[in-house]
Tab-separated table of C-alpha atoms in Angstrom:
chain	number	residue	atom	x	y	z
A	289	MET	CA	-13.277	18.785	6.805
A	290	ASP	CA	-16.818	19.445	5.546
A	291	GLY	CA	-19.860	17.497	8.145
A	292	TRP	CA	-21.136	16.176	4.804
A	293	ILE	CA	-18.015	14.296	4.191
A	294	SER	CA	-18.349	12.609	7.291
A	295	LEU	CA	-21.588	11.525	6.390
A	296	ALA	CA	-21.560	9.939	3.137
A	297	LEU	CA	-18.080	9.265	3.364
A	298	PRO	CA	-18.987	5.593	4.601
A	299	GLY	CA	-21.840	4.742	2.805
A	300	ALA	CA	-20.180	6.046	-0.688
A	301	VAL	CA	-16.847	4.050	-0.171
A	302	ALA	CA	-19.367	0.922	0.223
A	303	TYR	CA	-21.076	1.543	-2.618
A	304	ALA	CA	-17.656	2.167	-4.825
A	305	SER	CA	-16.138	-0.713	-3.308
A	306	SER	CA	-19.013	-2.798	-3.971
A	307	LEU	CA	-19.386	-1.819	-7.705
A	308	LEU	CA	-15.671	-2.342	-8.354
A	309	GLY	CA	-15.519	-5.284	-6.388
A	310	ASP	CA	-12.344	-4.175	-4.449
A	311	ARG	CA	-12.289	-2.318	-1.099
A	312	GLU	CA	-9.079	-0.532	-2.248
A	313	GLN	CA	-10.110	0.773	-5.051
A	314	GLY	CA	-13.534	2.010	-3.941
A	315	GLU	CA	-11.447	4.055	-1.131
A	316	ASP	CA	-8.950	5.523	-4.459
A	317	ILE	CA	-12.360	6.505	-6.668
A	318	VAL	CA	-14.227	7.785	-3.465
A	319	GLN	CA	-11.129	9.863	-2.506
A	320	ASP	CA	-10.290	10.945	-6.022
A	321	CYS	CA	-14.265	12.287	-6.248
A	322	VAL	CA	-14.328	14.002	-2.913
A	323	CYS	CA	-11.590	15.726	-4.070
A	324	ARG	CA	-12.707	16.793	-7.544
A	325	LEU	CA	-16.097	17.539	-5.729
A	326	LEU	CA	-14.463	20.363	-2.819
A	327	ALA	CA	-12.238	21.809	-5.603
A	328	ARG	CA	-15.683	22.429	-7.591
A	329	ALA	CA	-17.129	23.697	-4.248
A	330	ALA	CA	-18.062	27.140	-5.644
A	331	ARG	CA	-19.773	26.101	-7.917
A	332	TYR	CA	-21.960	23.799	-5.529
A	333	ASP	CA	-24.152	23.712	-2.583
A	334	LEU	CA	-21.897	21.059	-1.020
A	335	PRO	CA	-23.546	20.417	2.368
A	336	ARG	CA	-26.784	20.148	0.424
A	337	ASP	CA	-25.966	18.362	-2.698
A	338	GLY	CA	-22.916	16.483	-1.974
A	339	ARG	CA	-23.880	13.077	-1.355
A	340	LYS	CA	-25.848	12.982	-4.336
A	341	LEU	CA	-22.923	14.587	-6.352
A	342	LEU	CA	-20.663	12.346	-4.894
A	343	PHE	CA	-22.715	9.061	-5.558
A	344	ARG	CA	-23.194	10.073	-9.265
A	345	ALA	CA	-19.385	11.102	-9.636
A	346	ILE	CA	-18.542	7.632	-7.823
A	347	THR	CA	-21.039	5.774	-10.375
A	348	ASN	CA	-19.661	7.451	-13.368
A	349	ALA	CA	-16.219	7.079	-12.090
A	350	CYS	CA	-16.500	2.847	-11.280
A	351	ILE	CA	-18.268	2.657	-14.816
A	352	ASN	CA	-15.672	4.263	-16.461
A	353	ARG	CA	-12.821	2.300	-14.748
A	354	GLN	CA	-14.535	-1.134	-15.303
A	355	THR	CA	-15.104	-0.579	-18.975
A	356	ARG	CA	-12.008	1.006	-19.711
A	357	ALA	CA	-10.576	-1.039	-22.525
A	358	ARG	CA	-7.115	-1.737	-21.332
A	359	LYS	CA	-6.709	-4.602	-18.805
A	360	THR	CA	-4.385	-3.328	-15.682
A	361	VAL	CA	-2.068	-6.285	-13.772
A	362	SER	CA	-1.735	-5.017	-9.934
A	363	LEU	CA	1.795	-5.659	-8.707
A	364	ASP	CA	0.138	-8.424	-6.490
A	365	GLU	CA	-1.187	-10.401	-9.427
A	366	HIS	CA	2.597	-9.364	-11.119
A	367	GLY	CA	4.157	-11.030	-8.075
A	368	ARG	CA	1.887	-13.733	-7.213
A	369	GLN	CA	3.582	-16.896	-6.332
A	370	PRO	CA	2.087	-20.200	-7.272
A	371	ASP	CA	1.523	-21.239	-4.083
A	372	GLY	CA	-1.240	-18.784	-3.924
A	373	GLY	CA	0.693	-16.221	-2.453
A	374	ALA	CA	1.613	-12.442	-3.322
A	375	TRP	CA	5.011	-11.761	-2.864
A	376	GLY	CA	4.880	-14.457	-0.257
A	377	VAL	CA	2.957	-12.173	2.245
A	378	GLU	CA	-0.966	-12.922	2.281
A	379	ASP	CA	-3.230	-11.471	4.912
A	380	VAL	CA	-4.550	-14.834	6.172
A	381	ALA	CA	-5.813	-13.244	9.245
A	382	ALA	CA	-8.318	-12.119	6.841
A	383	THR	CA	-9.931	-15.392	5.519
A	384	PRO	CA	-12.774	-16.091	7.524
A	385	PRO	CA	-13.607	-18.789	10.077
A	386	LEU	CA	-14.940	-22.367	9.345
A	387	ALA	CA	-17.470	-21.654	11.611
A	388	MET	CA	-19.007	-18.308	9.819
A	389	ALA	CA	-21.824	-17.195	11.570
A	390	LEU	CA	-24.955	-17.410	9.045
A	391	ALA	CA	-25.414	-13.572	9.201
A	392	GLU	CA	-22.021	-13.266	8.084
A	393	GLU	CA	-22.580	-15.980	5.440
A	394	LEU	CA	-25.357	-14.316	4.349
A	395	ARG	CA	-23.249	-10.860	3.756
A	396	VAL	CA	-20.392	-12.825	2.249
A	397	ALA	CA	-23.323	-14.557	-0.364
A	398	ILE	CA	-24.815	-11.028	-1.109
A	399	GLY	CA	-21.685	-9.586	-1.771
A	400	GLN	CA	-20.858	-12.329	-3.979
A	401	GLY	CA	-24.301	-12.308	-5.743
A	402	LEU	CA	-23.980	-8.447	-6.485
A	403	GLN	CA	-20.750	-9.250	-8.227
A	404	THR	CA	-22.438	-11.490	-10.613
A	405	LEU	CA	-24.701	-8.699	-11.532
A	406	PRO	CA	-23.539	-6.647	-14.805
A	407	LEU	CA	-22.310	-3.093	-13.420
A	408	ARG	CA	-25.377	-1.249	-14.478
A	409	GLN	CA	-27.766	-3.542	-12.686
A	410	ARG	CA	-25.519	-3.819	-9.437
A	411	SER	CA	-25.769	-0.037	-9.455
A	412	VAL	CA	-29.087	0.418	-10.131
A	413	LEU	CA	-30.100	-2.040	-7.608
A	414	GLU	CA	-27.449	-0.512	-4.932
A	415	LEU	CA	-28.939	2.582	-5.690
A	416	SER	CA	-32.574	1.845	-5.318
A	417	SER	CA	-31.826	0.466	-1.667
A	418	LEU	CA	-30.172	3.187	-1.234
A	419	GLY	CA	-33.646	4.823	-1.756
A	420	TRP	CA	-32.969	6.575	-5.010
A	421	GLY	CA	-36.046	6.543	-7.352
A	422	ALA	CA	-36.127	5.584	-10.889
A	423	GLU	CA	-36.365	8.801	-12.087
A	424	GLU	CA	-33.049	10.130	-10.151
A	425	ILE	CA	-31.210	6.610	-11.433
A	426	GLY	CA	-32.297	7.119	-14.506
A	427	HIS	CA	-31.458	10.874	-14.716
A	428	LEU	CA	-27.744	9.668	-13.743
A	429	LEU	CA	-27.096	6.805	-15.512
A	430	ASP	CA	-28.754	8.279	-19.202
A	431	LEU	CA	-31.570	6.042	-18.953
A	432	GLN	CA	-35.400	6.548	-19.129
A	433	ALA	CA	-37.258	5.680	-15.819
A	434	GLU	CA	-38.826	2.597	-17.408
A	435	ASN	CA	-35.275	1.056	-18.414
A	436	VAL	CA	-34.544	1.711	-14.581
A	437	ARG	CA	-37.387	-0.179	-13.785
A	438	VAL	CA	-36.740	-3.375	-15.749
A	439	ILE	CA	-32.998	-3.456	-15.264
A	440	LEU	CA	-34.041	-3.545	-11.386
A	441	PHE	CA	-36.799	-6.357	-11.999
A	442	ARG	CA	-33.964	-8.188	-13.511
A	443	ALA	CA	-31.689	-7.245	-11.121
A	444	ARG	CA	-33.729	-8.404	-8.159
A	445	LYS	CA	-34.741	-11.579	-9.735
A	446	ALA	CA	-30.960	-12.385	-10.376
A	447	MET	CA	-30.146	-11.611	-6.687
A	448	ALA	CA	-33.085	-13.836	-5.510
A	449	ALA	CA	-32.658	-16.278	-7.574
A	450	PHE	CA	-28.556	-16.481	-6.585
A	451	LEU	CA	-29.424	-16.468	-3.394
A	452	ASN	CA	-31.833	-19.532	-3.503
A	453	ALA	CA	-29.037	-21.287	-5.007
A	454	ARG	CA	-26.762	-20.698	-2.305
A	455	PHE	CA	-29.079	-21.278	0.421
A	456	PRO	CA	-31.998	-23.671	-0.927
A	457	GLY	CA	-33.740	-24.090	2.193
A	458	GLY	CA	-34.065	-20.307	2.934
A	459	VAL	CA	-32.300	-18.756	6.122
A	460	THR	CA	-33.756	-18.244	9.403
A	461	ARG	CA	-34.378	-14.487	9.443
B	217	MET	CA	-38.062	-26.536	7.479
B	218	ASN	CA	-39.207	-24.569	10.393
B	219	GLY	CA	-38.514	-20.736	10.149
B	220	ARG	CA	-36.592	-20.926	6.931
B	221	THR	CA	-38.279	-19.250	3.926
B	222	PRO	CA	-37.085	-18.565	0.542
B	223	PHE	CA	-35.825	-15.660	-0.362
B	224	SER	CA	-38.071	-13.326	-2.634
B	225	GLU	CA	-37.438	-10.465	-5.064
B	226	ASP	CA	-39.322	-8.077	-2.577
B	227	GLN	CA	-36.524	-8.578	0.240
B	228	ILE	CA	-33.387	-7.918	-2.021
B	229	GLU	CA	-33.008	-4.122	-1.481
B	230	GLY	CA	-33.173	-4.401	1.868
B	231	LEU	CA	-31.057	-6.951	1.832
B	232	VAL	CA	-28.116	-5.415	-0.417
B	233	ARG	CA	-29.406	-2.192	1.851
B	234	GLY	CA	-28.455	-4.116	5.042
B	235	TYR	CA	-25.391	-5.437	3.256
B	236	LEU	CA	-23.982	-1.867	1.867
B	237	ASP	CA	-24.736	-1.087	5.735
B	238	ALA	CA	-22.557	-3.296	7.259
B	239	GLU	CA	-19.858	-2.920	4.735
B	240	ALA	CA	-20.136	1.342	5.777
B	241	SER	CA	-19.678	0.424	9.323
B	242	GLU	CA	-16.300	-1.059	8.408
B	243	VAL	CA	-14.849	1.904	6.293
B	244	ASP	CA	-12.044	3.397	8.025
B	245	LEU	CA	-13.403	7.426	8.330
B	246	ALA	CA	-10.221	8.601	9.807
B	247	ARG	CA	-7.722	7.059	7.630
B	248	ASN	CA	-10.403	8.202	4.573
B	249	LEU	CA	-10.732	11.760	5.635
B	250	ALA	CA	-6.608	12.097	6.416
B	251	GLU	CA	-6.238	10.793	2.693
B	252	ILE	CA	-8.508	13.162	1.610
B	253	GLY	CA	-6.680	15.948	3.265
B	254	ARG	CA	-3.445	15.083	2.072
B	255	ARG	CA	-4.625	14.514	-1.512
B	256	GLN	CA	-5.883	18.143	-1.159
B	257	ARG	CA	-2.677	19.456	-0.088
B	258	GLU	CA	-0.584	17.718	-2.607
B	259	LEU	CA	-2.765	19.610	-5.353
B	260	ASN	CA	-2.418	22.727	-3.890
B	261	ALA	CA	0.984	22.355	-3.402
B	262	GLY	CA	2.426	22.010	-6.564
B	263	SER	CA	3.166	19.681	-9.473
B	264	VAL	CA	6.115	17.516	-8.766
B	265	ILE	CA	4.891	13.835	-9.412
B	266	PRO	CA	5.947	11.132	-6.822
B	267	LEU	CA	8.188	8.608	-8.148
B	268	ALA	CA	5.946	5.889	-7.385
B	269	THR	CA	3.494	6.994	-9.893
B	270	THR	CA	5.845	7.263	-12.644
B	271	SER	CA	7.875	4.037	-11.448
B	272	SER	CA	4.304	1.620	-12.148
B	273	LYS	CA	0.615	1.944	-13.317
B	274	HIS	CA	0.392	-1.309	-11.518
B	275	TRP	CA	-0.155	0.093	-8.006
B	276	GLY	CA	-3.493	1.763	-7.276
B	277	ARG	CA	-3.180	5.270	-6.138
B	278	THR	CA	-3.728	4.729	-2.891
B	279	GLY	CA	-1.466	1.796	-2.414
B	280	ARG	CA	1.484	3.453	-4.478
B	281	ARG	CA	0.660	6.617	-2.029
B	282	LEU	CA	0.388	5.361	1.834
B	283	ALA	CA	2.653	2.564	0.217
B	284	TRP	CA	5.445	5.578	-0.390
B	285	ARG	CA	4.856	7.124	3.022
B	286	ILE	CA	6.189	4.333	4.576
B	287	GLY	CA	8.218	2.807	1.833
B	288	LEU	CA	10.614	5.834	1.388
B	289	ALA	CA	12.331	4.665	4.405
B	290	ALA	CA	12.181	1.519	3.487
B	291	CYS	CA	14.233	1.925	0.893
B	292	VAL	CA	16.893	2.691	3.132
B	293	VAL	CA	17.236	-1.077	3.369
B	294	VAL	CA	17.459	-1.742	-0.387
B	295	ALA	CA	20.914	-1.822	0.760
B	296	ILE	CA	20.097	-5.273	1.605
B	297	GLY	CA	18.155	-6.113	-1.297
B	298	VAL	CA	19.997	-4.332	-3.865
B	299	THR	CA	22.424	-7.276	-3.293
B	300	SER	CA	20.526	-10.047	-4.533
B	301	TYR	CA	19.334	-7.981	-7.609
B	302	MET	CA	22.925	-8.216	-8.327
B	303	ALA	CA	23.690	-11.699	-7.161
B	304	LEU	CA	21.319	-13.297	-9.734
B	305	SER	CA	22.530	-10.930	-12.826
B	306	PRO	CA	23.753	-13.094	-15.356
B	307	GLU	CA	26.612	-10.903	-16.341
B	308	PRO	CA	29.584	-10.366	-16.361
B	309	ALA	CA	30.820	-13.146	-14.277
B	310	SER	CA	33.265	-11.455	-11.873
B	311	ALA	CA	30.618	-8.977	-10.931
B	312	TYR	CA	28.447	-11.905	-10.424
B	313	ALA	CA	30.327	-13.861	-8.348
B	314	LEU	CA	31.633	-10.532	-6.316
B	315	VAL	CA	27.991	-9.260	-5.624
B	316	ARG	CA	26.689	-13.011	-4.416
B	317	GLU	CA	29.638	-13.530	-2.382
B	318	ALA	CA	28.566	-9.361	-0.940
B	319	GLU	CA	25.037	-10.838	-0.405
B	320	SER	CA	25.758	-14.070	1.455
B	321	ALA	CA	28.172	-11.652	3.610
B	322	LEU	CA	24.764	-9.661	4.133
B	323	ALA	CA	22.887	-12.886	4.960
B	324	ALA	CA	25.107	-13.684	7.802
B	325	PRO	CA	23.671	-12.718	11.110
B	326	VAL	CA	26.162	-9.929	11.543
B	327	ASP	CA	24.874	-6.480	12.475
B	328	ARG	CA	26.030	-3.497	10.417
B	329	CYS	CA	24.457	0.212	10.320
B	330	TYR	CA	24.926	2.222	7.216
B	331	ARG	CA	23.930	6.021	7.453
B	332	VAL	CA	21.324	7.018	4.609
B	333	GLU	CA	21.598	10.276	2.982
B	334	SER	CA	18.425	11.262	0.396
B	335	GLU	CA	18.231	13.586	-1.936
B	336	VAL	CA	14.328	13.799	-3.196
B	337	PRO	CA	11.992	16.167	-4.253
B	338	LYS	CA	9.830	18.560	-1.756
B	339	VAL	CA	6.505	17.835	-2.396
B	340	TRP	CA	8.066	13.666	-2.109
B	341	ARG	CA	9.298	14.441	1.310
B	342	ARG	CA	6.132	16.089	2.532
B	343	GLY	CA	4.427	13.130	1.395
B	344	ASN	CA	6.894	10.495	3.366
B	345	PRO	CA	6.533	11.282	7.175
B	346	LEU	CA	9.435	8.856	8.182
B	347	LEU	CA	12.428	9.698	5.774
B	348	GLN	CA	12.610	13.961	5.427
B	349	ASP	CA	15.597	15.734	4.340
B	350	GLY	CA	17.633	16.817	6.659
B	351	ASP	CA	17.477	14.206	9.162
B	352	GLU	CA	19.924	11.752	9.905
B	353	THR	CA	18.598	8.260	9.049
B	354	ARG	CA	20.640	4.979	10.101
B	355	VAL	CA	19.611	1.529	9.533
B	356	TRP	CA	20.704	-1.187	11.383
B	357	THR	CA	20.802	-4.779	9.620
B	358	ARG	CA	21.192	-8.390	10.713
B	359	GLY	CA	20.245	-10.876	8.060
B	360	ASP	CA	16.321	-10.137	7.412
B	361	GLN	CA	16.052	-8.121	10.479
B	362	PHE	CA	16.164	-4.185	10.254
B	363	ARG	CA	15.638	-1.528	12.471
B	364	VAL	CA	15.251	2.233	10.997
B	365	GLN	CA	16.335	5.004	13.150
B	366	THR	CA	15.377	8.419	11.894
B	367	SER	CA	16.065	11.947	14.088
B	368	ASP	CA	13.746	14.764	13.934
B	369	GLN	CA	14.483	18.069	15.374
B	370	GLY	CA	15.570	16.181	18.456
B	371	GLN	CA	12.585	13.389	18.161
B	372	GLN	CA	13.801	9.940	17.059
B	373	TYR	CA	11.684	7.900	14.907
B	374	ASN	CA	12.072	4.018	14.968
B	375	TRP	CA	10.654	1.223	12.808
B	376	GLY	CA	11.420	-2.409	11.586
B	377	GLN	CA	11.178	-5.771	11.158
B	378	ASP	CA	11.464	-8.650	13.921
B	379	ALA	CA	13.073	-12.248	13.650
B	380	GLN	CA	9.665	-13.314	12.999
B	381	ARG	CA	9.711	-10.746	10.353
B	382	ARG	CA	6.974	-8.778	12.333
B	383	LEU	CA	6.764	-5.325	11.599
B	384	TRP	CA	6.739	-2.497	13.740
B	385	VAL	CA	6.505	1.177	14.453
B	386	VAL	CA	7.392	2.679	17.421
B	387	CYS	CA	4.589	5.174	18.495
B	388	ASP	CA	6.217	6.787	21.615
B	389	PRO	CA	8.123	5.265	24.533
B	390	GLN	CA	5.037	3.770	25.866
B	391	LEU	CA	3.369	2.602	22.254
B	392	GLY	CA	4.390	0.289	19.343
B	393	VAL	CA	2.263	-1.197	17.027
B	394	ARG	CA	3.207	-4.473	15.181
B	395	PHE	CA	2.068	-6.452	12.173
B	396	ASP	CA	2.394	-10.039	12.434
B	397	ARG	CA	4.014	-11.845	9.630
B	398	GLN	CA	0.792	-12.725	7.753
B	399	GLU	CA	-1.395	-9.719	8.909
B	400	VAL	CA	1.044	-7.437	7.739
B	401	PRO	CA	-1.460	-4.922	5.566
B	402	PRO	CA	-1.083	-5.412	1.997
B	403	MET	CA	0.099	-2.044	1.125
B	404	LEU	CA	3.446	-2.172	3.775
B	405	ALA	CA	3.529	-5.557	2.599
B	406	ARG	CA	3.643	-4.699	-1.248
B	407	THR	CA	6.498	-1.915	-0.086
B	408	ARG	CA	8.570	-3.933	1.702
B	409	THR	CA	8.662	-6.548	-1.221
B	410	PHE	CA	8.846	-3.758	-3.499
B	411	LEU	CA	11.769	-1.918	-1.882
B	412	GLY	CA	13.776	-4.136	-0.725
B	413	LEU	CA	13.070	-5.603	2.609
B	414	ASP	CA	11.860	-9.039	0.871
B	415	VAL	CA	15.859	-10.220	0.439
B	416	ARG	CA	14.464	-13.237	-1.627
B	417	GLN	CA	11.254	-11.857	-3.468
B	418	LEU	CA	13.062	-9.040	-4.433
B	419	ALA	CA	15.909	-11.210	-6.018
B	420	LYS	CA	13.169	-13.018	-7.884
B	421	LYS	CA	11.778	-9.567	-9.421
B	422	VAL	CA	14.410	-7.897	-10.395
B	423	LEU	CA	16.031	-11.336	-11.769
B	424	ASN	CA	16.167	-10.214	-15.382
B	425	ASP	CA	16.180	-6.655	-14.490
B	426	PHE	CA	19.616	-5.198	-14.459
B	427	ASP	CA	22.772	-5.297	-15.962
B	428	LEU	CA	25.645	-4.965	-13.957
B	429	HIS	CA	29.709	-4.629	-14.245
B	430	ILE	CA	33.046	-4.150	-12.634
B	431	ALA	CA	33.829	-0.045	-13.077
B	432	LYS	CA	36.973	-0.196	-11.375
B	433	VAL	CA	39.256	-1.806	-8.241
B	434	ARG	CA	41.012	0.619	-6.381
B	435	SER	CA	43.505	0.432	-3.198
B	436	VAL	CA	42.874	1.911	-0.073
B	437	THR	CA	44.294	2.076	3.810
B	438	GLN	CA	41.584	1.251	6.394
B	439	GLN	CA	41.356	-0.169	9.579
B	440	GLY	CA	45.576	-0.546	9.493
B	441	GLY	CA	45.696	-2.538	6.216
B	442	PRO	CA	45.617	-2.016	2.831
B	443	HIS	CA	41.972	-3.003	0.986
B	444	ARG	CA	40.541	-3.112	-2.612
B	445	LEU	CA	37.213	-2.198	-2.923
B	446	ALA	CA	35.256	-2.793	-6.371
B	447	LEU	CA	32.812	-0.234	-7.410
B	448	VAL	CA	30.051	-2.289	-9.110
B	449	LEU	CA	27.752	-0.494	-11.403
B	450	ALA	CA	24.151	-1.938	-12.030
B	451	THR	CA	21.573	-0.313	-14.854
B	452	ALA	CA	18.105	-1.617	-14.980
B	453	LYS	CA	17.213	-2.770	-18.367
B	454	GLN	CA	15.137	-1.246	-21.064
B	455	GLY	CA	11.211	-2.389	-20.901
B	456	ARG	CA	11.230	-3.649	-17.532
B	457	PRO	CA	9.206	-1.051	-15.237
B	458	GLY	CA	8.066	-1.461	-11.957
B	459	ASN	CA	11.608	-0.590	-10.056
B	460	PRO	CA	11.786	2.677	-7.860
B	461	PHE	CA	15.201	2.728	-9.039
B	462	ASN	CA	16.854	2.190	-12.226
B	463	THR	CA	20.508	2.580	-11.328
B	464	ALA	CA	22.599	1.654	-8.711
B	465	GLN	CA	26.218	1.862	-7.645
B	466	LEU	CA	28.049	-0.298	-4.729
B	467	GLU	CA	31.325	-0.658	-3.374
B	468	ILE	CA	32.881	-3.697	-2.037
B	469	ASP	CA	35.307	-4.873	-0.286
B	470	LEU	CA	37.048	-7.529	-2.437
B	471	THR	CA	38.669	-9.296	0.969
B	472	THR	CA	35.857	-8.917	3.375
B	473	LYS	CA	33.068	-8.951	0.690
B	474	VAL	CA	31.265	-6.363	2.508
B	475	ILE	CA	29.754	-3.304	0.981
B	476	GLY	CA	31.020	-0.292	2.245
B	477	SER	CA	28.443	1.993	-0.115
B	478	MET	CA	25.753	2.070	-2.018
B	479	GLU	CA	24.208	4.338	-4.165
B	480	LEU	CA	20.299	4.094	-5.552
B	481	ALA	CA	19.014	6.636	-7.926
B	482	ARG	CA	16.315	6.935	-9.971
B	483	VAL	CA	16.993	8.565	-13.198
B	484	ILE	CA	14.579	9.684	-15.689
B	485	ASP	CA	15.813	11.659	-18.881
B	486	GLY	CA	19.161	12.335	-17.892
B	487	GLU	CA	17.923	14.030	-14.644
B	488	ILE	CA	17.972	12.247	-11.125
B	489	LYS	CA	14.962	12.162	-9.917
B	490	ALA	CA	15.671	10.604	-6.253
B	491	ARG	CA	18.918	9.492	-4.984
B	492	PHE	CA	19.803	7.521	-1.764
B	493	ARG	CA	23.203	6.837	-0.633
B	494	PHE	CA	24.436	4.375	2.042
B	495	THR	CA	27.722	4.312	3.854
B	496	LEU	CA	28.536	1.656	6.365
B	497	ILE	CA	29.297	3.485	9.389
B	498	ASP	CA	29.355	0.670	12.420
B	499	GLN	CA	29.468	-3.108	12.550
B	500	ALA	CA	29.645	-3.634	16.668
B	501	ALA	CA	27.629	-6.379	17.524
B	502	GLN	CA	24.293	-5.109	18.804
B	503	PRO	CA	22.490	-6.602	21.938
B	504	ALA	CA	20.228	-9.311	22.192
B	505	GLY	CA	16.690	-8.534	20.846
B	506	SER	CA	17.958	-4.948	19.553
B	507	TYR	CA	15.386	-5.512	16.472
B	508	GLU	CA	12.372	-6.206	18.453
B	509	LEU	CA	9.732	-3.735	19.395
B	510	GLU	CA	10.024	-4.836	22.774
B	511	SER	CA	13.747	-3.466	23.109
B	512	GLN	CA	12.418	-0.296	21.836
B	513	LEU	CA	9.899	1.066	24.549
B	514	GLN	CA	10.056	1.551	27.982
B	515	PRO	CA	9.402	-0.936	30.554
B	516	GLY	CA	5.468	-1.691	30.514
B	517	GLY	CA	5.033	0.183	27.132
B	518	ARG	CA	2.362	-1.211	25.593
B	519	ILE	CA	1.956	-3.182	22.180
B	520	LEU	CA	-0.762	-2.959	19.915
B	521	GLY	CA	-1.295	-6.015	17.623
B	522	HIS	CA	-3.689	-7.807	15.823
B	523	ASP	CA	-6.195	-7.874	18.521
B	524	GLN	CA	-6.567	-4.250	18.812
B	525	SER	CA	-6.012	-3.450	14.914
B	526	SER	CA	-8.815	-0.462	14.926
B	527	GLU	CA	-6.448	0.886	17.909
B	528	ARG	CA	-3.463	-0.293	16.263
B	529	THR	CA	-4.478	1.560	13.076
B	530	GLU	CA	-5.571	5.083	14.498
B	531	ALA	CA	-2.002	5.239	16.465
B	532	LEU	CA	0.114	4.523	13.283
B	533	ARG	CA	-1.905	7.062	11.451
B	534	HIS	CA	-1.299	9.746	14.356
B	535	VAL	CA	2.427	8.992	13.902
B	536	PHE	CA	2.319	9.983	10.576
B	537	GLU	CA	0.160	13.233	10.939
B	538	SER	CA	2.426	14.329	14.017
B	539	ARG	CA	5.464	14.132	12.233
B	540	ARG	CA	3.418	15.952	9.054
B	541	GLU	CA	2.118	18.335	11.041
B	542	LYS	CA	6.176	19.520	12.112
B	543	ARG	CA	7.329	20.187	9.030
């Protein structure tokens, strides 16, 4: 399979998973988007532009999925028991240990903080952190670059507030 | 507070980048690439829609597809679960009583072996590395334990669930993977439950979803004596999506309450999309430990468990891929 996919895929899954707040859905979206891109390989220079096209497709797909009117209910939720077990099976091995290392604690907090942001803010902040410029993000999200900067400013501010509330004394870094 | 600083807005993007990088490092690249390859092949192959897609929109696509790979094989064990389907159905009373007794008989720690015959679309088979057309598939059950054996071109594939409800798959005579009860991947856990491996949960799931009745009773002579066999028909109630099968037939011995045969089918617009038939062929007691992974491996065989999760995932993927390539 194309090398550009291997290079772009882990970051793409992380990005999509963060936008959707769910790793499984994130992988699903990314796999779908890669397949769609490959189906149109003749129209693009994928080794050169594949990563950018993929992130663009993912962003649109995630926004579409998140803003879709109908709310779906997963089988897990459908069968969830009063004690919290999904059909009596729960991945307790994935439960973070009580004595979580600080780095892990911070990572979790960042993930949670991102989930508190509106989807557009989250997308802008994450794309910016990945090196996208305001113009590129604006083109992707159909926004003026200035609006992108405003959204980015708000996102940074909200995240800083979230993290400072979570770690009142800051953290050792 | 020495060495501690509050977060500033300038640091946020760096922190987010670090977060995304850490998340990316945990992505199973090989599995995702394999799934992309599979989706491409499926797109190129044709248009038959896997039953899972039509059966429930509640599943995520990835979950559905991966779950069905294992799940189609899992449905051989619906032989256990469907008994519970019907045991809890409210009418008619005679069918209810009969199936409930059959369920009790199945719940006992007695070994039973069913031969499994299947009719499914070709595309569906390609996506199912553990249950393929032309294979001889047998499922041994003992209470909640089961062991599925599939012969394919001279090679045998085994997987099952042990007394501790740990799911296991034999990769080769020297290697097996095992998931503890608490760590079974959600997709497999859902599949096991959904397709009937978790009897009690399945019973709850379908409690209100099936109508059943006794269609006929016939007399036969077998094992040196007369037996009366009742044919029980079960039909999924309308408006209850989410089950892979919407009809079932069971033949139950009125004396022993043992299910002699069962057929599960998914029928859409009068057309059979998939059908599985289970026929009881053996009730010989199996050796102790025969539902344990250890007994399936050669002496000294290695078992990948919780502590080798990455290696375990890769080994499982290799089993699927190698089988698919044989086709």
